[in-house]
Amino acid sequence: MSFSGAISYRATAFIVVAPLLVLVVIYACLWPPGVPTAFFRLQRRANTRAQKLARGQTEITPKDELEAALEGVAMENRTLVIAILNKAYVEQNAMLDLFLQSLGGGEDTEFLIDHVLFVAVDQRAFNRCRTLELHCYNLVTEGVDFSREVFYMSDAFNNMMWRRTLFLGDVLRRGYSFIFTVSHSKPFPDMDVMWLRNPFSQLYRDGEDLQMSSDFFYGNPFDNSNFNTGFYFVTANNKTVALFDEWYARRNNSKGMKDQDVLQKMKKEGAFTRLGLKVRYLETTYFSGFCQMSRDFRKVITVHANCCVSMKVKLIDLRSVLEAWKVSNSNGTSNATTAWPPVRGICLHDTTSKHTATKH
């Protein structure tokens, strides 16, 4: 190449490259400090996510507080127990202590304490739960202050009831099945079900979507209008999610009715059949209560203080039942007799006559 040609070539290259150099300088001046590093960090993360997906690994999404609580307490099959707490029964020697005593002293029940999510509806209950080192979740009900007295069937009471239904539907929607244990009493719902044996042996049966305890059981496990939502087991699926959605949706047209009353009305109107639900009503032989005590002491799994008003009275009678259970087990008689030990109380007048009657 001639000298003049080389000059011409360099001049042309300069004309082409110079504008690009100017743009690079301008871009570098305008780019805020630190952005290049951040950009490459994000790029590396994007590449890492792409590599994980290419290997078949699913994307991990951040857990919210409820998801973390459910994951921490559920069994491997995504099943847990949910119990509601409020300030009235977290006091010393109140319902919470009695419930924990029954789990601690029952047959094959102690391990279940690790799988109970205690849902506190007020700050005092939540603090007490944390002090006992239980699995706790703080359920906030907007517009309700449980540091003050809340009257039975008041607007505040019903707001809490329906907030609870919404919460349970959310648990199902996340794919968790659960036993729910609570009852309806004045002025609060009570955690008034004692567990004497592990209930799951009687709950895993034939593909039921929902299994509910009974105040009175008359022999038909698939049709009973006397069910009680103080203890029930619900399997997470599309049908049960639809049930809880419809149940909650009826809150504005059910003034003066508890959530249990609304569910009973839904059953009468055929909602269970329409949604394709398979519902079993639990026998009082196994899931006993003060309305209708089991005839066979060896088969009793839970005892519910139904047909009984006020927490004070329920505590007296449930303690009597628990003491009778302890005495029978310590004497080795729980497998030797079908009859209940003699237990008398305020609501529970006689375990051998009035409360064992069964209609057919």
GROMACS .gro file of C-alpha atoms in nm:
model
  360
    1MET     CA    1   0.000   0.000   0.000
    2SER     CA    2   0.129   0.348  -0.089
    3PHE     CA    3   0.190   0.613   0.170
    4SER     CA    4  -0.104   0.820   0.048
    5GLY     CA    5  -0.323   0.509   0.057
    6ALA     CA    6  -0.229   0.432   0.415
    7ILE     CA    7  -0.314   0.786   0.517
    8SER     CA    8  -0.649   0.758   0.346
    9TYR     CA    9  -0.725   0.423   0.519
   10ARG     CA   10  -0.638   0.558   0.867
   11ALA     CA   11  -0.844   0.868   0.808
   12THR     CA   12  -1.143   0.656   0.711
   13ALA     CA   13  -1.100   0.430   1.017
   14PHE     CA   14  -1.079   0.733   1.244
   15ILE     CA   15  -1.395   0.879   1.095
   16VAL     CA   16  -1.580   0.552   1.165
   17VAL     CA   17  -1.438   0.482   1.512
   18ALA     CA   18  -1.434   0.833   1.656
   19PRO     CA   19  -1.813   0.868   1.695
   20LEU     CA   20  -1.824   0.533   1.872
   21LEU     CA   21  -1.555   0.643   2.117
   22VAL     CA   22  -1.746   0.963   2.184
   23LEU     CA   23  -2.064   0.763   2.260
   24VAL     CA   24  -1.876   0.534   2.498
   25VAL     CA   25  -1.730   0.832   2.687
   26ILE     CA   26  -2.073   1.001   2.712
   27TYR     CA   27  -2.242   0.675   2.829
   28ALA     CA   28  -1.973   0.619   3.093
   29CYS     CA   29  -2.018   0.971   3.225
   30LEU     CA   30  -2.396   0.942   3.244
   31TRP     CA   31  -2.406   0.592   3.406
   32PRO     CA   32  -2.430   0.632   3.787
   33PRO     CA   33  -2.148   0.480   3.996
   34GLY     CA   34  -2.214   0.123   4.103
   35VAL     CA   35  -2.467   0.041   3.831
   36PRO     CA   36  -2.234  -0.174   3.620
   37THR     CA   37  -2.160  -0.398   3.920
   38ALA     CA   38  -2.528  -0.426   4.009
   39PHE     CA   39  -2.612  -0.501   3.648
   40PHE     CA   40  -2.367  -0.788   3.629
   41ARG     CA   41  -2.487  -0.925   3.965
   42LEU     CA   42  -2.843  -0.932   3.832
   43GLN     CA   43  -2.722  -1.088   3.511
   44ARG     CA   44  -2.547  -1.364   3.704
   45ARG     CA   45  -2.863  -1.427   3.908
   46ALA     CA   46  -3.069  -1.447   3.590
   47ASN     CA   47  -2.823  -1.693   3.445
   48THR     CA   48  -2.834  -1.900   3.766
   49ARG     CA   49  -3.217  -1.912   3.757
   50ALA     CA   50  -3.207  -2.014   3.392
   51GLN     CA   51  -2.958  -2.290   3.470
   52LYS     CA   52  -3.176  -2.422   3.756
   53LEU     CA   53  -3.485  -2.427   3.536
   54ALA     CA   54  -3.285  -2.604   3.264
   55ARG     CA   55  -3.197  -2.873   3.520
   56GLY     CA   56  -3.566  -2.913   3.608
   57GLN     CA   57  -3.552  -2.726   3.940
   58THR     CA   58  -3.855  -2.512   4.023
   59GLU     CA   59  -3.831  -2.144   4.097
   60ILE     CA   60  -3.836  -2.067   4.470
   61THR     CA   61  -4.077  -1.790   4.569
   62PRO     CA   62  -4.048  -1.599   4.898
   63LYS     CA   63  -4.268  -1.737   5.179
   64ASP     CA   64  -4.509  -1.511   5.363
   65GLU     CA   65  -4.561  -1.542   5.739
   66LEU     CA   66  -4.852  -1.786   5.714
   67GLU     CA   67  -4.678  -2.013   5.463
   68ALA     CA   68  -4.370  -2.027   5.685
   69ALA     CA   69  -4.586  -2.113   5.987
   70LEU     CA   70  -4.776  -2.387   5.802
   71GLU     CA   71  -4.460  -2.538   5.658
   72GLY     CA   72  -4.298  -2.542   6.001
   73VAL     CA   73  -4.580  -2.730   6.172
   74ALA     CA   74  -4.730  -2.960   5.907
   75MET     CA   75  -4.654  -3.331   5.881
   76GLU     CA   76  -4.490  -3.470   5.569
   77ASN     CA   77  -4.831  -3.519   5.407
   78ARG     CA   78  -4.910  -3.147   5.456
   79THR     CA   79  -5.156  -3.212   5.738
   80LEU     CA   80  -5.171  -3.021   6.066
   81VAL     CA   81  -5.395  -2.938   6.360
   82ILE     CA   82  -5.532  -2.585   6.404
   83ALA     CA   83  -5.651  -2.455   6.740
   84ILE     CA   84  -5.782  -2.105   6.814
   85LEU     CA   85  -5.652  -1.915   7.117
   86ASN     CA   86  -5.772  -1.602   7.292
   87LYS     CA   87  -5.684  -1.432   7.617
   88ALA     CA   88  -5.964  -1.607   7.808
   89TYR     CA   89  -5.810  -1.951   7.793
   90VAL     CA   90  -5.438  -1.893   7.788
   91GLU     CA   91  -5.438  -1.805   8.156
   92GLN     CA   92  -5.283  -2.047   8.404
   93ASN     CA   93  -5.494  -2.363   8.450
   94ALA     CA   94  -5.734  -2.262   8.175
   95MET     CA   95  -5.835  -2.438   7.853
   96LEU     CA   96  -5.493  -2.424   7.686
   97ASP     CA   97  -5.321  -2.595   7.980
   98LEU     CA   98  -5.591  -2.864   7.991
   99PHE     CA   99  -5.562  -2.924   7.618
  100LEU     CA  100  -5.183  -2.960   7.642
  101GLN     CA  101  -5.221  -3.195   7.939
  102SER     CA  102  -5.453  -3.419   7.741
  103LEU     CA  103  -5.211  -3.432   7.447
  104GLY     CA  104  -4.917  -3.494   7.678
  105GLY     CA  105  -5.087  -3.780   7.862
  106GLY     CA  106  -5.291  -3.939   7.582
  107GLU     CA  107  -5.211  -4.255   7.389
  108ASP     CA  108  -4.984  -4.173   7.093
  109THR     CA  109  -5.072  -3.803   7.113
  110GLU     CA  110  -4.767  -3.630   7.258
  111PHE     CA  111  -4.594  -3.595   6.920
  112LEU     CA  112  -4.899  -3.408   6.789
  113ILE     CA  113  -4.808  -3.101   6.996
  114ASP     CA  114  -4.537  -3.033   6.737
  115HIS     CA  115  -4.802  -3.034   6.464
  116VAL     CA  116  -5.054  -2.795   6.622
  117LEU     CA  117  -5.068  -2.440   6.492
  118PHE     CA  118  -5.209  -2.224   6.771
  119VAL     CA  119  -5.383  -1.930   6.608
  120ALA     CA  120  -5.403  -1.637   6.850
  121VAL     CA  121  -5.674  -1.377   6.799
  122ASP     CA  122  -5.531  -1.126   7.045
  123GLN     CA  123  -5.185  -1.015   7.155
  124ARG     CA  124  -5.201  -1.163   7.505
  125ALA     CA  125  -5.282  -1.505   7.368
  126PHE     CA  126  -5.001  -1.476   7.113
  127ASN     CA  127  -4.749  -1.373   7.381
  128ARG     CA  128  -4.852  -1.662   7.608
  129CYS     CA  129  -4.826  -1.902   7.316
  130ARG     CA  130  -4.475  -1.785   7.237
  131THR     CA  131  -4.375  -1.812   7.604
  132LEU     CA  132  -4.478  -2.179   7.600
  133GLU     CA  133  -4.265  -2.226   7.286
  134LEU     CA  134  -4.556  -2.356   7.082
  135HIS     CA  135  -4.614  -2.303   6.711
  136CYS     CA  136  -4.800  -1.971   6.707
  137TYR     CA  137  -4.964  -1.751   6.447
  138ASN     CA  138  -5.116  -1.410   6.516
  139LEU     CA  139  -5.450  -1.372   6.335
  140VAL     CA  140  -5.548  -1.007   6.312
  141THR     CA  141  -5.918  -0.925   6.277
  142GLU     CA  142  -5.960  -0.576   6.138
  143GLY     CA  143  -6.189  -0.357   6.347
  144VAL     CA  144  -6.196  -0.590   6.650
  145ASP     CA  145  -6.010  -0.513   6.972
  146PHE     CA  146  -5.991  -0.825   7.189
  147SER     CA  147  -5.825  -0.636   7.470
  148ARG     CA  148  -6.183  -0.536   7.552
  149GLU     CA  149  -6.482  -0.757   7.625
  150VAL     CA  150  -6.650  -0.891   7.313
  151PHE     CA  151  -7.009  -1.006   7.359
  152TYR     CA  152  -7.145  -1.328   7.215
  153MET     CA  153  -7.309  -1.278   6.872
  154SER     CA  154  -7.213  -0.910   6.868
  155ASP     CA  155  -7.079  -0.761   6.545
  156ALA     CA  156  -6.725  -0.792   6.677
  157PHE     CA  157  -6.781  -1.157   6.770
  158ASN     CA  158  -6.921  -1.239   6.426
  159ASN     CA  159  -6.638  -1.051   6.255
  160MET     CA  160  -6.394  -1.277   6.435
  161MET     CA  161  -6.594  -1.589   6.342
  162TRP     CA  162  -6.594  -1.501   5.974
  163ARG     CA  163  -6.231  -1.391   5.977
  164ARG     CA  164  -6.154  -1.738   6.106
  165THR     CA  165  -6.349  -1.900   5.821
  166LEU     CA  166  -6.160  -1.687   5.569
  167PHE     CA  167  -5.830  -1.788   5.730
  168LEU     CA  168  -5.912  -2.160   5.716
  169GLY     CA  169  -6.008  -2.128   5.350
  170ASP     CA  170  -5.670  -1.969   5.286
  171VAL     CA  171  -5.498  -2.265   5.454
  172LEU     CA  172  -5.685  -2.505   5.224
  173ARG     CA  173  -5.602  -2.295   4.920
  174ARG     CA  174  -5.232  -2.337   5.003
  175GLY     CA  175  -5.274  -2.714   4.988
  176TYR     CA  176  -5.279  -2.800   5.361
  177SER     CA  177  -5.531  -3.040   5.515
  178PHE     CA  178  -5.614  -2.992   5.881
  179ILE     CA  179  -5.804  -3.091   6.191
  180PHE     CA  180  -5.977  -2.789   6.335
  181THR     CA  181  -6.054  -2.798   6.706
  182VAL     CA  182  -6.261  -2.527   6.870
  183SER     CA  183  -6.619  -2.474   6.982
  184HIS     CA  184  -6.883  -2.204   7.006
  185SER     CA  185  -6.950  -2.075   7.354
  186LYS     CA  186  -7.032  -1.750   7.532
  187PRO     CA  187  -6.860  -1.511   7.519
  188PHE     CA  188  -6.581  -1.672   7.315
  189PRO     CA  189  -6.527  -1.988   7.116
  190ASP     CA  190  -6.357  -2.238   7.348
  191MET     CA  191  -6.081  -2.486   7.277
  192ASP     CA  192  -6.287  -2.741   7.470
  193VAL     CA  193  -6.196  -3.072   7.305
  194MET     CA  194  -5.962  -3.306   7.492
  195TRP     CA  195  -5.759  -3.556   7.294
  196LEU     CA  196  -5.710  -3.890   7.471
  197ARG     CA  197  -5.593  -4.090   7.168
  198ASN     CA  198  -5.447  -4.017   6.826
  199PRO     CA  199  -5.748  -3.945   6.601
  200PHE     CA  200  -5.587  -4.008   6.262
  201SER     CA  201  -5.644  -4.383   6.271
  202GLN     CA  202  -6.017  -4.309   6.250
  203LEU     CA  203  -5.994  -4.021   6.005
  204TYR     CA  204  -5.813  -4.177   5.709
  205ARG     CA  205  -6.084  -4.389   5.558
  206ASP     CA  206  -6.236  -4.385   5.211
  207GLY     CA  207  -6.159  -4.056   5.042
  208GLU     CA  208  -6.381  -3.828   5.250
  209ASP     CA  209  -6.342  -3.457   5.183
  210LEU     CA  210  -6.483  -3.348   5.519
  211GLN     CA  211  -6.538  -3.530   5.848
  212MET     CA  212  -6.723  -3.358   6.133
  213SER     CA  213  -6.799  -3.444   6.491
  214SER     CA  214  -7.157  -3.500   6.604
  215ASP     CA  215  -7.353  -3.375   6.903
  216PHE     CA  216  -7.576  -3.681   6.859
  217PHE     CA  217  -7.506  -3.977   6.632
  218TYR     CA  218  -7.796  -4.197   6.521
  219GLY     CA  219  -7.616  -4.457   6.313
  220ASN     CA  220  -7.575  -4.301   5.966
  221PRO     CA  221  -7.221  -4.172   5.910
  222PHE     CA  222  -7.318  -4.000   5.584
  223ASP     CA  223  -7.627  -3.807   5.692
  224ASN     CA  224  -7.651  -3.622   6.020
  225SER     CA  225  -7.802  -3.280   6.088
  226ASN     CA  226  -7.652  -3.275   6.439
  227PHE     CA  227  -7.295  -3.211   6.333
  228ASN     CA  228  -7.067  -2.981   6.530
  229THR     CA  229  -6.780  -2.776   6.388
  230GLY     CA  230  -6.597  -2.793   6.721
  231PHE     CA  231  -6.390  -3.075   6.574
  232TYR     CA  232  -6.357  -3.156   6.208
  233PHE     CA  233  -6.104  -3.284   5.956
  234VAL     CA  234  -6.096  -3.130   5.609
  235THR     CA  235  -5.888  -3.246   5.313
  236ALA     CA  236  -5.740  -2.976   5.089
  237ASN     CA  237  -5.883  -3.000   4.736
  238ASN     CA  238  -6.086  -2.790   4.492
  239LYS     CA  239  -6.416  -2.904   4.642
  240THR     CA  240  -6.335  -2.804   4.999
  241VAL     CA  241  -6.186  -2.473   4.884
  242ALA     CA  242  -6.514  -2.404   4.700
  243LEU     CA  243  -6.709  -2.496   5.015
  244PHE     CA  244  -6.517  -2.251   5.233
  245ASP     CA  245  -6.543  -1.979   4.969
  246GLU     CA  246  -6.921  -2.018   4.955
  247TRP     CA  247  -6.944  -2.045   5.332
  248TYR     CA  248  -6.757  -1.718   5.376
  249ALA     CA  249  -6.955  -1.549   5.097
  250ARG     CA  250  -7.278  -1.601   5.292
  251ARG     CA  251  -7.162  -1.393   5.588
  252ASN     CA  252  -7.343  -1.074   5.479
  253ASN     CA  253  -7.677  -1.253   5.438
  254SER     CA  254  -7.663  -1.445   5.766
  255LYS     CA  255  -7.718  -1.185   6.036
  256GLY     CA  256  -7.784  -1.340   6.375
  257MET     CA  257  -7.635  -1.676   6.272
  258LYS     CA  258  -7.308  -1.837   6.378
  259ASP     CA  259  -7.084  -1.979   6.110
  260GLN     CA  260  -7.189  -2.330   6.219
  261ASP     CA  261  -7.555  -2.237   6.174
  262VAL     CA  262  -7.477  -2.114   5.822
  263LEU     CA  263  -7.299  -2.439   5.735
  264GLN     CA  264  -7.594  -2.641   5.863
  265LYS     CA  265  -7.825  -2.433   5.646
  266MET     CA  266  -7.599  -2.491   5.346
  267LYS     CA  267  -7.622  -2.866   5.404
  268LYS     CA  268  -8.002  -2.853   5.420
  269GLU     CA  269  -8.006  -2.660   5.093
  270GLY     CA  270  -7.796  -2.929   4.924
  271ALA     CA  271  -7.464  -2.742   4.898
  272PHE     CA  272  -7.261  -3.047   4.999
  273THR     CA  273  -7.417  -3.256   4.723
  274ARG     CA  274  -7.394  -2.977   4.466
  275LEU     CA  275  -7.021  -2.935   4.533
  276GLY     CA  276  -6.965  -3.311   4.511
  277LEU     CA  277  -6.839  -3.340   4.867
  278LYS     CA  278  -6.808  -3.672   5.043
  279VAL     CA  279  -6.886  -3.592   5.407
  280ARG     CA  280  -6.864  -3.830   5.700
  281TYR     CA  281  -7.019  -3.755   6.040
  282LEU     CA  282  -6.806  -3.896   6.320
  283GLU     CA  283  -6.950  -4.146   6.565
  284THR     CA  284  -6.975  -4.042   6.928
  285THR     CA  285  -6.841  -4.388   7.017
  286TYR     CA  286  -6.500  -4.253   6.916
  287PHE     CA  287  -6.546  -3.876   6.920
  288SER     CA  288  -6.739  -3.843   7.240
  289GLY     CA  289  -6.903  -3.541   7.402
  290PHE     CA  290  -7.116  -3.430   7.690
  291CYS     CA  291  -7.427  -3.437   7.470
  292GLN     CA  292  -7.382  -3.808   7.406
  293MET     CA  293  -7.101  -3.987   7.586
  294SER     CA  294  -6.940  -4.293   7.431
  295ARG     CA  295  -7.047  -4.629   7.568
  296ASP     CA  296  -6.702  -4.778   7.517
  297PHE     CA  297  -6.422  -4.620   7.718
  298ARG     CA  298  -6.160  -4.820   7.526
  299LYS     CA  299  -6.255  -4.653   7.196
  300VAL     CA  300  -6.279  -4.290   7.303
  301ILE     CA  301  -6.046  -4.062   7.107
  302THR     CA  302  -6.167  -3.713   7.194
  303VAL     CA  303  -6.408  -3.569   7.449
  304HIS     CA  304  -6.592  -3.250   7.361
  305ALA     CA  305  -6.757  -3.033   7.627
  306ASN     CA  306  -7.062  -2.967   7.408
  307CYS     CA  307  -7.411  -2.919   7.551
  308CYS     CA  308  -7.241  -2.711   7.819
  309VAL     CA  309  -7.221  -2.333   7.858
  310SER     CA  310  -6.941  -2.123   8.012
  311MET     CA  311  -6.572  -2.194   8.020
  312LYS     CA  312  -6.563  -2.221   8.399
  313VAL     CA  313  -6.813  -2.508   8.402
  314LYS     CA  314  -6.647  -2.683   8.109
  315LEU     CA  315  -6.311  -2.670   8.284
  316ILE     CA  316  -6.454  -2.839   8.595
  317ASP     CA  317  -6.613  -3.124   8.400
  318LEU     CA  318  -6.325  -3.177   8.156
  319ARG     CA  319  -6.078  -3.196   8.443
  320SER     CA  320  -6.295  -3.466   8.600
  321VAL     CA  321  -6.291  -3.663   8.275
  322LEU     CA  322  -5.914  -3.625   8.239
  323GLU     CA  323  -5.854  -3.738   8.598
  324ALA     CA  324  -6.073  -4.043   8.542
  325TRP     CA  325  -5.873  -4.120   8.229
  326LYS     CA  326  -5.543  -4.094   8.415
  327VAL     CA  327  -5.662  -4.318   8.699
  328SER     CA  328  -5.793  -4.583   8.462
  329ASN     CA  329  -5.472  -4.585   8.259
  330SER     CA  330  -5.251  -4.602   8.567
  331ASN     CA  331  -5.452  -4.899   8.695
  332GLY     CA  332  -5.437  -5.070   8.359
  333THR     CA  333  -5.815  -5.081   8.337
  334SER     CA  334  -5.863  -4.883   8.015
  335ASN     CA  335  -5.843  -5.206   7.816
  336ALA     CA  336  -6.031  -5.415   8.069
  337THR     CA  337  -6.368  -5.243   8.070
  338THR     CA  338  -6.592  -5.082   7.811
  339ALA     CA  339  -6.775  -4.858   8.057
  340TRP     CA  340  -6.670  -4.509   8.148
  341PRO     CA  341  -6.538  -4.458   8.500
  342PRO     CA  342  -6.797  -4.284   8.717
  343VAL     CA  343  -6.763  -3.916   8.630
  344ARG     CA  344  -6.997  -3.647   8.758
  345GLY     CA  345  -6.985  -3.273   8.709
  346ILE     CA  346  -7.208  -2.979   8.635
  347CYS     CA  347  -7.293  -3.048   8.271
  348LEU     CA  348  -7.177  -3.408   8.278
  349HIS     CA  349  -7.424  -3.543   8.531
  350ASP     CA  350  -7.385  -3.917   8.472
  351THR     CA  351  -7.163  -4.104   8.229
  352THR     CA  352  -7.362  -4.426   8.255
  353SER     CA  353  -7.721  -4.328   8.178
  354LYS     CA  354  -7.833  -3.987   8.053
  355HIS     CA  355  -7.542  -3.914   7.822
  356THR     CA  356  -7.501  -4.262   7.678
  357ALA     CA  357  -7.850  -4.291   7.535
  358THR     CA  358  -7.848  -4.352   7.161
  359LYS     CA  359  -8.144  -4.328   6.929
  360HIS     CA  360  -8.170  -4.555   6.625
   0.00000   0.00000   0.00000
